[in-house]
Amino acid sequence: MIYTVKRGDTLYDIATQFGTSAEALARVNNISNPNNLSVGRNLFIPLERITTYTVKSGDSLYSIARANGIPLNTLINANPQITNPSRINIDDVINIPDMRETIEVNGYAIPTIQQSVLNSTLPFLTYLSPFSYNATAQGTLSSLSDERLIDSARASGVAPIMVVTNISSEGGFDGNIAHEIFTNPTTQSNLISAIISILNDKNYYGVDIDFEYLLPEDRDNYTNFLRALKVELNKINKPLSVAVAPKNRDNQPGSLYQAHDYKAIGEIADRVIIMTYEWGYVYGEPQAISPYSEVDRVIAYAATKIPTNKILMGMPNYAYDWTLPYTPGTSARTITNKQAYELAFENNATVMFDPKSRAPYFNYTKDGVGHVVWFDDALSIGSRLDLVTKYGLAGLSYWTINNFDATNWTVVSDTFKIAKVI
C-alpha cells in the first residue's frame, strides 16, 4: 500500500502505524537517511504476504477465501489435506495460495554496470539485455564486453539476450545504415550470419532488434529483414524480440514511428518491447517521462495489432531535472529516482503528484535558478503496473537497470511473480 508523507511525520511513526520497522521502510523506499522525508513523498508500505492461516472459531473456507481475496475453489485445491471442505477444525493450518500473476521482466544494461547493482537486480529479471552490438553498413557487428553480464545472468537463472542496433560509430541511430542492410542482400546475409555466430559463441538465449529512426520507405523492408532473421533463428531455436517506438495509431508521423509496423512485427516476433517512455525527454519540455494517459493510449492501440501475451511494456529507471524557465534546445540533467528525492529534501521542496500523468514532480530553486524534477515513485510505478493486468501483457522491460531502485523492484515483486525461462 501507499502512504503519503505529511508535515510532521517521522519514518518511525509511520512504521509504527503500519506494524513494520523504520529500517524496513527505509530499505524499500531508497531512504539513506531516515530523517530525510519530504512532504508529499509516496512511501510504499510492504505488507506481510500470508502463506498459511490457522483456523479460528467461526471460520469457514468461504470466509477465509473471501478475507484473502481468493476464489473458494482455488483455496480448496490448495488444501488437498481437507477431505470435507464444509468441515474444518479450530487450529487446522490452511495453505493460502499466492495469487500474484506471473510476468516476464527484461532489463537493458550498459556493460559498465556495477556488479553490486547487477547482483541486486538479477533476482527480479527474466531477461538481461546487454546494450548493444551495433550493426554496420557492411553487415558486421561492433564488439561488446558482455561476458561478465552473460555469466552473471546465467548463474542467476536469467536469460541473456543479445541486443542489435543501428547505432553508428559516431553515436545515434542511423536510418541509412539500416537501409543498406535492408536493401543489399549480401549485407543482410552477412549481418544475419554475424548475429547467429555471436548467439552461439556467447551462449545467448535470444536476440533483440532495436532499430530506430528508420527511413519511412523502409517499413516493408524492415519487416522483411525481421522475417528473414526469424527463419534463421527458428533453425537454432532462439527467440526474437523487437523494440518498437510508442505509437498510438498506425500512420503516426515521424521517423521514429513510420517504419515500425505493429501488426507485421507482432506476427513475426516472439516478444515486442514497446518503449513507453521519453514523453519527457532530455531535450524536450518538462513533463512526466512515462505519463499514464499516454502509455495507456499506446498499449490500447498495440493491443489491437499485437497479441498482448507478446508485449513487454517499457519502464524508465531514471529522472530528469530541468532548468526553468525552459528554453527549447537546452538539455535536462539525468538523475536517479533516489537522487530526485534527495534533491527534494535538500531544497525543502514539497513533492506534488500530477493526477493526469500519475507522476510525481517538484520545484526547487538553487543559486537563484528555478528547477523542476519529474521522476517515478511507488504510486506512479504501481499505476502503470495496472496496465499489465488490464491488457494481459507478457510483462515489462526496463531502460536501464544501471542503478538499483529498491522501491521499483519491491512494488513489482509485491504485485507479480517474475518468470524464469532458463
PDB file of C-alpha atoms in Angstrom, residues 297-420:
ATOM      1  CA  ARG A 297      -3.156   5.095 -25.265  1.00  0.00           C
ATOM      2  CA  VAL A 298      -0.157   3.329 -26.741  1.00  0.00           C
ATOM      3  CA  ILE A 299      -0.872  -0.010 -25.100  1.00  0.00           C
ATOM      4  CA  ALA A 300      -4.559   0.201 -26.028  1.00  0.00           C
ATOM      5  CA  TYR A 301      -3.587   0.685 -29.688  1.00  0.00           C
ATOM      6  CA  ALA A 302      -0.895  -2.005 -29.547  1.00  0.00           C
ATOM      7  CA  ALA A 303      -3.420  -4.475 -28.159  1.00  0.00           C
ATOM      8  CA  THR A 304      -5.415  -4.169 -31.408  1.00  0.00           C
ATOM      9  CA  LYS A 305      -2.381  -5.104 -33.539  1.00  0.00           C
ATOM     10  CA  ILE A 306      -0.098  -7.328 -31.448  1.00  0.00           C
ATOM     11  CA  PRO A 307      -1.024 -10.381 -29.345  1.00  0.00           C
ATOM     12  CA  THR A 308      -0.909  -8.931 -25.848  1.00  0.00           C
ATOM     13  CA  ASN A 309       0.870 -12.001 -24.476  1.00  0.00           C
ATOM     14  CA  LYS A 310       3.868 -10.922 -26.594  1.00  0.00           C
ATOM     15  CA  ILE A 311       4.068  -7.330 -25.325  1.00  0.00           C
ATOM     16  CA  LEU A 312       6.630  -6.090 -22.781  1.00  0.00           C
ATOM     17  CA  MET A 313       5.724  -2.568 -21.644  1.00  0.00           C
ATOM     18  CA  GLY A 314       8.680  -0.189 -21.347  1.00  0.00           C
ATOM     19  CA  MET A 315       9.550   1.278 -17.946  1.00  0.00           C
ATOM     20  CA  PRO A 316      12.079   4.083 -17.343  1.00  0.00           C
ATOM     21  CA  ASN A 317      14.549   3.830 -14.479  1.00  0.00           C
ATOM     22  CA  TYR A 318      15.699   7.452 -14.335  1.00  0.00           C
ATOM     23  CA  ALA A 319      14.517  11.007 -13.695  1.00  0.00           C
ATOM     24  CA  TYR A 320      15.075  14.409 -15.318  1.00  0.00           C
ATOM     25  CA  ASP A 321      15.938  17.760 -13.712  1.00  0.00           C
ATOM     26  CA  TRP A 322      15.042  20.715 -15.985  1.00  0.00           C
ATOM     27  CA  THR A 323      16.200  24.302 -15.564  1.00  0.00           C
ATOM     28  CA  LEU A 324      13.420  26.912 -15.531  1.00  0.00           C
ATOM     29  CA  PRO A 325      12.264  28.808 -17.413  1.00  0.00           C
ATOM     30  CA  TYR A 326      12.636  26.092 -20.042  1.00  0.00           C
ATOM     31  CA  THR A 327      14.442  27.196 -23.214  1.00  0.00           C
ATOM     32  CA  PRO A 328      13.918  24.979 -26.316  1.00  0.00           C
ATOM     33  CA  GLY A 329      17.094  23.115 -27.189  1.00  0.00           C
ATOM     34  CA  THR A 330      18.533  23.107 -23.687  1.00  0.00           C
ATOM     35  CA  SER A 331      19.039  19.754 -22.007  1.00  0.00           C
ATOM     36  CA  ALA A 332      17.743  18.350 -18.760  1.00  0.00           C
ATOM     37  CA  ARG A 333      20.063  16.645 -16.287  1.00  0.00           C
ATOM     38  CA  THR A 334      19.583  12.886 -15.928  1.00  0.00           C
ATOM     39  CA  ILE A 335      19.433  11.677 -12.331  1.00  0.00           C
ATOM     40  CA  THR A 336      18.117   8.630 -10.496  1.00  0.00           C
ATOM     41  CA  ASN A 337      14.787   8.458  -8.690  1.00  0.00           C
ATOM     42  CA  LYS A 338      16.670   8.217  -5.407  1.00  0.00           C
ATOM     43  CA  GLN A 339      18.644  11.363  -6.260  1.00  0.00           C
ATOM     44  CA  ALA A 340      15.364  13.115  -7.061  1.00  0.00           C
ATOM     45  CA  TYR A 341      14.116  12.559  -3.513  1.00  0.00           C
ATOM     46  CA  GLU A 342      17.441  13.684  -2.078  1.00  0.00           C
ATOM     47  CA  LEU A 343      17.171  16.907  -4.099  1.00  0.00           C
ATOM     48  CA  ALA A 344      13.643  17.474  -2.831  1.00  0.00           C
ATOM     49  CA  PHE A 345      14.739  17.139   0.785  1.00  0.00           C
ATOM     50  CA  GLU A 346      17.917  19.226   0.385  1.00  0.00           C
ATOM     51  CA  ASN A 347      15.868  22.072  -1.078  1.00  0.00           C
ATOM     52  CA  ASN A 348      12.874  21.727   1.275  1.00  0.00           C
ATOM     53  CA  ALA A 349      10.630  21.061  -1.723  1.00  0.00           C
ATOM     54  CA  THR A 350       7.130  19.631  -1.444  1.00  0.00           C
ATOM     55  CA  VAL A 351       6.578  16.679  -3.768  1.00  0.00           C
ATOM     56  CA  MET A 352       3.425  17.031  -5.854  1.00  0.00           C
ATOM     57  CA  PHE A 353       1.530  14.331  -7.759  1.00  0.00           C
ATOM     58  CA  ASP A 354       0.029  15.129 -11.164  1.00  0.00           C
ATOM     59  CA  PRO A 355      -3.322  13.283 -11.460  1.00  0.00           C
ATOM     60  CA  LYS A 356      -3.387  13.096 -15.272  1.00  0.00           C
ATOM     61  CA  SER A 357       0.096  11.711 -15.820  1.00  0.00           C
ATOM     62  CA  ARG A 358       0.003   9.946 -12.433  1.00  0.00           C
ATOM     63  CA  ALA A 359       3.577  11.024 -11.819  1.00  0.00           C
ATOM     64  CA  PRO A 360       5.389  12.942  -9.060  1.00  0.00           C
ATOM     65  CA  TYR A 361       7.305  16.181  -9.531  1.00  0.00           C
ATOM     66  CA  PHE A 362       8.667  19.078  -7.509  1.00  0.00           C
ATOM     67  CA  ASN A 363      10.091  22.544  -7.999  1.00  0.00           C
ATOM     68  CA  TYR A 364      13.131  23.997  -6.296  1.00  0.00           C
ATOM     69  CA  THR A 365      15.460  26.972  -6.619  1.00  0.00           C
ATOM     70  CA  LYS A 366      19.244  26.781  -6.394  1.00  0.00           C
ATOM     71  CA  ASP A 367      21.649  29.708  -6.786  1.00  0.00           C
ATOM     72  CA  GLY A 368      18.705  31.811  -7.941  1.00  0.00           C
ATOM     73  CA  VAL A 369      17.805  29.395 -10.757  1.00  0.00           C
ATOM     74  CA  GLY A 370      14.485  27.542 -10.867  1.00  0.00           C
ATOM     75  CA  HIS A 371      14.253  23.803 -11.491  1.00  0.00           C
ATOM     76  CA  VAL A 372      11.555  21.185 -11.944  1.00  0.00           C
ATOM     77  CA  VAL A 373      12.137  17.462 -11.495  1.00  0.00           C
ATOM     78  CA  TRP A 374       9.891  14.705 -12.858  1.00  0.00           C
ATOM     79  CA  PHE A 375      10.543  11.190 -11.608  1.00  0.00           C
ATOM     80  CA  ASP A 376       8.913   7.896 -10.587  1.00  0.00           C
ATOM     81  CA  ASP A 377       7.764   6.750  -7.167  1.00  0.00           C
ATOM     82  CA  ALA A 378       5.849   3.806  -5.745  1.00  0.00           C
ATOM     83  CA  LEU A 379       2.476   5.284  -6.711  1.00  0.00           C
ATOM     84  CA  SER A 380       3.373   6.128 -10.320  1.00  0.00           C
ATOM     85  CA  ILE A 381       5.047   2.750 -10.833  1.00  0.00           C
ATOM     86  CA  GLY A 382       2.097   0.894  -9.348  1.00  0.00           C
ATOM     87  CA  SER A 383      -0.334   2.846 -11.524  1.00  0.00           C
ATOM     88  CA  ARG A 384       1.393   1.736 -14.720  1.00  0.00           C
ATOM     89  CA  LEU A 385       1.708  -1.845 -13.481  1.00  0.00           C
ATOM     90  CA  ASP A 386      -2.087  -1.921 -13.527  1.00  0.00           C
ATOM     91  CA  LEU A 387      -1.876  -1.734 -17.335  1.00  0.00           C
ATOM     92  CA  VAL A 388      -0.101  -5.096 -17.424  1.00  0.00           C
ATOM     93  CA  THR A 389      -3.125  -6.720 -15.831  1.00  0.00           C
ATOM     94  CA  LYS A 390      -5.656  -4.565 -17.687  1.00  0.00           C
ATOM     95  CA  TYR A 391      -4.365  -5.646 -21.105  1.00  0.00           C
ATOM     96  CA  GLY A 392      -2.967  -9.076 -20.231  1.00  0.00           C
ATOM     97  CA  LEU A 393       0.600  -8.162 -21.191  1.00  0.00           C
ATOM     98  CA  ALA A 394       3.575 -10.517 -21.073  1.00  0.00           C
ATOM     99  CA  GLY A 395       5.392  -8.133 -18.758  1.00  0.00           C
ATOM    100  CA  LEU A 396       7.856  -5.251 -18.506  1.00  0.00           C
ATOM    101  CA  SER A 397      11.140  -4.009 -19.988  1.00  0.00           C
ATOM    102  CA  TYR A 398      13.415  -1.541 -18.161  1.00  0.00           C
ATOM    103  CA  TRP A 399      15.696   1.125 -19.586  1.00  0.00           C
ATOM    104  CA  THR A 400      18.135   0.760 -17.919  1.00  0.00           C
ATOM    105  CA  ILE A 401      18.987  -1.263 -14.823  1.00  0.00           C
ATOM    106  CA  ASN A 402      22.312   0.539 -14.295  1.00  0.00           C
ATOM    107  CA  ASN A 403      21.102   1.952 -10.984  1.00  0.00           C
ATOM    108  CA  PHE A 404      19.213  -0.057  -8.384  1.00  0.00           C
ATOM    109  CA  ASP A 405      15.824   1.357  -7.402  1.00  0.00           C
ATOM    110  CA  ALA A 406      14.704  -0.666  -4.397  1.00  0.00           C
ATOM    111  CA  THR A 407      11.239   0.910  -4.440  1.00  0.00           C
ATOM    112  CA  ASN A 408      10.583  -0.114  -8.024  1.00  0.00           C
ATOM    113  CA  TRP A 409      11.582  -3.717  -7.523  1.00  0.00           C
ATOM    114  CA  THR A 410       9.682  -4.002  -4.245  1.00  0.00           C
ATOM    115  CA  VAL A 411       6.498  -2.760  -5.913  1.00  0.00           C
ATOM    116  CA  VAL A 412       6.976  -5.046  -8.928  1.00  0.00           C
ATOM    117  CA  SER A 413       7.694  -8.162  -6.852  1.00  0.00           C
ATOM    118  CA  ASP A 414       4.822  -7.373  -4.477  1.00  0.00           C
ATOM    119  CA  THR A 415       2.452  -7.192  -7.457  1.00  0.00           C
ATOM    120  CA  PHE A 416       3.768 -10.004  -9.667  1.00  0.00           C
ATOM    121  CA  LYS A 417       5.816 -13.179  -9.631  1.00  0.00           C
ATOM    122  CA  ILE A 418       8.803 -12.995 -12.003  1.00  0.00           C
ATOM    123  CA  ALA A 419       9.088 -15.747 -14.600  1.00  0.00           C
ATOM    124  CA  LYS A 420      12.334 -17.605 -15.214  1.00  0.00           C
TER     125      LYS A 420
END
